[in-house]
mmCIF file of C-alpha atoms in Angstrom:
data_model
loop_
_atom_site.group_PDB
_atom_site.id
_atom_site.type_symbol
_atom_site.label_atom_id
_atom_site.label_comp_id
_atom_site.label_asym_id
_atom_site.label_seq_id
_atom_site.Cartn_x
_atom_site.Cartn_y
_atom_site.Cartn_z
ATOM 1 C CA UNK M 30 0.000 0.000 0.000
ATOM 2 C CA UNK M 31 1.583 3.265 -0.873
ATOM 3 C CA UNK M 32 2.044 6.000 1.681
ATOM 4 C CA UNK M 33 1.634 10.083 1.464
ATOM 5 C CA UNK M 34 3.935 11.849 3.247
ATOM 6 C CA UNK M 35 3.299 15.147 4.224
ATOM 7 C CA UNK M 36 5.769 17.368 6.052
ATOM 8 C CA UNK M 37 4.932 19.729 9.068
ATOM 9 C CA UNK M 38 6.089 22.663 10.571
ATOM 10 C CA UNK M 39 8.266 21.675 13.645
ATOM 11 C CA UNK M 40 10.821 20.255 13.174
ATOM 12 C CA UNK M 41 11.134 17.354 15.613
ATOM 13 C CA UNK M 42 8.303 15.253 13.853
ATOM 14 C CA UNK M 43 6.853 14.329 10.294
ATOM 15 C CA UNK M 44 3.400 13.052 9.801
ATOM 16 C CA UNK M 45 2.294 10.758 7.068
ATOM 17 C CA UNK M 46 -1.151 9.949 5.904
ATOM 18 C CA UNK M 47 -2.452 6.587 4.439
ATOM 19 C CA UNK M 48 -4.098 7.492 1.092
ATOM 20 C CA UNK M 49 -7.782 6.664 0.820
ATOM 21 C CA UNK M 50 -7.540 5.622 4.478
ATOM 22 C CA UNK M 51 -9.741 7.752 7.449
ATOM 23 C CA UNK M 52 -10.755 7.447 10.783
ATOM 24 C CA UNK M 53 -13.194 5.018 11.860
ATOM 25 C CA UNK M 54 -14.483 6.926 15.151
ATOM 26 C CA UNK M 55 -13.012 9.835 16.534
ATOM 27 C CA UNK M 56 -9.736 9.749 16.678
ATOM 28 C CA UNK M 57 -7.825 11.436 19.698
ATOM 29 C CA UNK M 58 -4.421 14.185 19.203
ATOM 30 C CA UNK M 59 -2.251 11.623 20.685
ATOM 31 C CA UNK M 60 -3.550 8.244 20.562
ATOM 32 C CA UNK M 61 -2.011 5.342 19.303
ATOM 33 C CA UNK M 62 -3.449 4.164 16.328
ATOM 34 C CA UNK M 63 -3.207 1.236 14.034
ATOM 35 C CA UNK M 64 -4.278 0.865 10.242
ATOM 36 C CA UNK M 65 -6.725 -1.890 9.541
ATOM 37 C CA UNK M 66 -8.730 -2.900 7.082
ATOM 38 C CA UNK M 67 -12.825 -2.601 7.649
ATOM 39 C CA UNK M 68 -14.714 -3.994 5.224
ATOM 40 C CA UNK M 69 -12.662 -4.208 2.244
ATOM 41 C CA UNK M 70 -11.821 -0.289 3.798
ATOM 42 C CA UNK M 71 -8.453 0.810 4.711
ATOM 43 C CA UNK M 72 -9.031 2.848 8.283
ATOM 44 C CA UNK M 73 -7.103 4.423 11.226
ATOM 45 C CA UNK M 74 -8.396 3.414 14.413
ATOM 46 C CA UNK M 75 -7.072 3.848 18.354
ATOM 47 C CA UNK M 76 -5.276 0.785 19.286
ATOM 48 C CA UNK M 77 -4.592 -1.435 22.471
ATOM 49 C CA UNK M 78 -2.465 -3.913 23.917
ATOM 50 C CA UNK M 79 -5.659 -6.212 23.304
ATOM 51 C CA UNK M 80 -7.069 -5.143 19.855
ATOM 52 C CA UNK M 81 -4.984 -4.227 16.756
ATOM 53 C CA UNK M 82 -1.856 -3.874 18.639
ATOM 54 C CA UNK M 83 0.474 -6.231 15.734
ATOM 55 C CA UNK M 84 -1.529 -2.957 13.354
ATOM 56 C CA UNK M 85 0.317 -0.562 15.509
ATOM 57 C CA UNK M 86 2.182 2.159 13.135
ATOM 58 C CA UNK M 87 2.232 5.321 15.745
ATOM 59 C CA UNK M 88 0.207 8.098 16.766
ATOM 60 C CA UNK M 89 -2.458 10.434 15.531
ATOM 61 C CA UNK M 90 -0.756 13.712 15.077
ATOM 62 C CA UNK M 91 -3.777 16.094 15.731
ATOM 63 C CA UNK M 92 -7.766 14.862 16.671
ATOM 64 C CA UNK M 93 -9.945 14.074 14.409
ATOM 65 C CA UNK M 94 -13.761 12.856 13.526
ATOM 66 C CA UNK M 95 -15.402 9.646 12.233
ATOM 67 C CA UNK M 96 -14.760 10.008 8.473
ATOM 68 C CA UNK M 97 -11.382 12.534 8.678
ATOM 69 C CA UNK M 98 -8.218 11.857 7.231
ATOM 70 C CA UNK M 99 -5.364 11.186 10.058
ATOM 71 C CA UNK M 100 -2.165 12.170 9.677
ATOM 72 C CA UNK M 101 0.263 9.682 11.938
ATOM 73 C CA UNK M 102 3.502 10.288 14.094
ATOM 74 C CA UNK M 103 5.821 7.507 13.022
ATOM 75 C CA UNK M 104 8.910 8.208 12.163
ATOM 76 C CA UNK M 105 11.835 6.791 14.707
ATOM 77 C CA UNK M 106 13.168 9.531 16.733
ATOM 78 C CA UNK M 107 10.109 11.874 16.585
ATOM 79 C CA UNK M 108 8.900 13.546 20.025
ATOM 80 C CA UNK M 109 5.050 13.036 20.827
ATOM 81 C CA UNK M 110 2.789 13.706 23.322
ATOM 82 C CA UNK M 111 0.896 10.527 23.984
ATOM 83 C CA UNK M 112 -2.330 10.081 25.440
ATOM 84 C CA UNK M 113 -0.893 9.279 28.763
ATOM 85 C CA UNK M 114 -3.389 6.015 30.575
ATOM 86 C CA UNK M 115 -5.373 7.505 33.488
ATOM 87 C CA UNK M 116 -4.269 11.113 32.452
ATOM 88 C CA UNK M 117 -1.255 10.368 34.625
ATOM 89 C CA UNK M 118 2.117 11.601 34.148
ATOM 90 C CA UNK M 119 5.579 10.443 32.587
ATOM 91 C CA UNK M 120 8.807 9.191 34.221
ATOM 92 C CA UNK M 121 11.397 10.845 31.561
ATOM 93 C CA UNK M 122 13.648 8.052 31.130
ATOM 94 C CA UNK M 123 11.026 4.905 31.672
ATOM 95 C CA UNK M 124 10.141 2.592 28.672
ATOM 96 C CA UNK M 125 6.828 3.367 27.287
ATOM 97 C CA UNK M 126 4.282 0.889 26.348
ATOM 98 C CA UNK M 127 1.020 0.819 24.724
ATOM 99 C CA UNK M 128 -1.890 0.684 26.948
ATOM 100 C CA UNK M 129 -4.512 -2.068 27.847
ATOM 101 C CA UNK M 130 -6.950 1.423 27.252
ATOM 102 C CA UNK M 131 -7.709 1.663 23.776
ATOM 103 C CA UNK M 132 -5.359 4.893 22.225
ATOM 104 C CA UNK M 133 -3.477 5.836 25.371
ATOM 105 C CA UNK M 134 0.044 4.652 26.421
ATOM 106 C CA UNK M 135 1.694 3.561 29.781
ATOM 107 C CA UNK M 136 5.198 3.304 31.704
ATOM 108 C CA UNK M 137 5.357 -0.323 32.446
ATOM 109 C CA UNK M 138 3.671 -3.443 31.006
ATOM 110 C CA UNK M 139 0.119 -3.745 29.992
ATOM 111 C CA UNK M 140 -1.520 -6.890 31.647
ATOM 112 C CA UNK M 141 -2.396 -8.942 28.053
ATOM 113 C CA UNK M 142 -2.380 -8.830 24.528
ATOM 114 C CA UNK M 143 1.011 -7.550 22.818
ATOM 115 C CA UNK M 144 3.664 -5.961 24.635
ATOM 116 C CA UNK M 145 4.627 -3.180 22.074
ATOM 117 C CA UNK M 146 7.290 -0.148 23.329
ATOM 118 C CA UNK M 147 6.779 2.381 21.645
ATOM 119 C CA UNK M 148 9.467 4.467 22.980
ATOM 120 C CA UNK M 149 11.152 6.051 26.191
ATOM 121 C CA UNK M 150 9.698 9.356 28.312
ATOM 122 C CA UNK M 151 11.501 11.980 27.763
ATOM 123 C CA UNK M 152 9.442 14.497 30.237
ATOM 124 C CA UNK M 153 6.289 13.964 32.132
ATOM 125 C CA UNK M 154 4.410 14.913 28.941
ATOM 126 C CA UNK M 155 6.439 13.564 25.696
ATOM 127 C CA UNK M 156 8.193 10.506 24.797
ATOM 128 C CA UNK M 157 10.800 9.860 21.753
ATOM 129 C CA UNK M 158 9.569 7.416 19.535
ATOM 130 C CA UNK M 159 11.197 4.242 19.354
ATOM 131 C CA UNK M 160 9.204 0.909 18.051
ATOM 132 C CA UNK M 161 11.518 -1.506 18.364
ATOM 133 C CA UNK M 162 10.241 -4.308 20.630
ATOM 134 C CA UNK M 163 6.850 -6.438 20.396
ATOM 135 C CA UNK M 164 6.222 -9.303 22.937
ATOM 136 C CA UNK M 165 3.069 -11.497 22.655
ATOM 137 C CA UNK M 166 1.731 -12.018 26.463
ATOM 138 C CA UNK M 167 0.357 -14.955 27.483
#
């Protein structure tokens, strides 16, 4: 599947979008999302540990609604800020992981599904991006 890439004004990130793919729901600034395909429809959808984790490919760059095209957070190295499990706060230096809560993150491991770290806190609010490690729990 071929892949947009569209650049952005800071520069500490790129986003890409998915062509022809869109959000199916609401998609949070923030959340981890995965690309899946919904009826013969390519979408963007807020992951867990639990559902569509293996789909993971990073993190919606600004919210969005049912229908809306997403542009994703994805490239190594990039700074986000996650949507944090609990609206809780960071350890800069912890291993992130994504959460048992569909679209939000967590320092630590979630209690099923895939273990997937998605990168390392880098203040209470922002992590680096780094999606190096998957681990199937069980």
């Amino acid at each position: 599947m071929p892949i947009g890439r569209r650049n952005l004004t800071s520069n500490s990130q790129g986003a890409f979008i998915v062509p022809n793919a869109t959000a199916s729901g609401a998609v949070r600034a923030g959340a981890a999302v995965a690309v899946v395909e919904i009826l013969g429809v390519v979408k963007v959808i807020e992951c867990s540990a639990s559902s569509n984790a293996a789909s993971f490919v990073g993190f919606a760059n600004q919210a969005v609604a049912d229908g809306d095209v997403v542009e994703l957070i994805s490239v190594r190295g990039s700074t986000v800020t996650p949507v944090i499990e609990g609206a809780g706060a960071l350890t800069p230096g912890d291993m992130v992981f994504i959460s048992d809560t569909a679209g939000e993150i967590k320092m630590g491991l979630p209690t099923a599904g895939m273990a997937i770290r998605v990168g390392a806190a880098i203040s209470t609010t922002q992590l680096i991006l780094t999606t190096d490690l998957q681990v199937v729990l069980g």
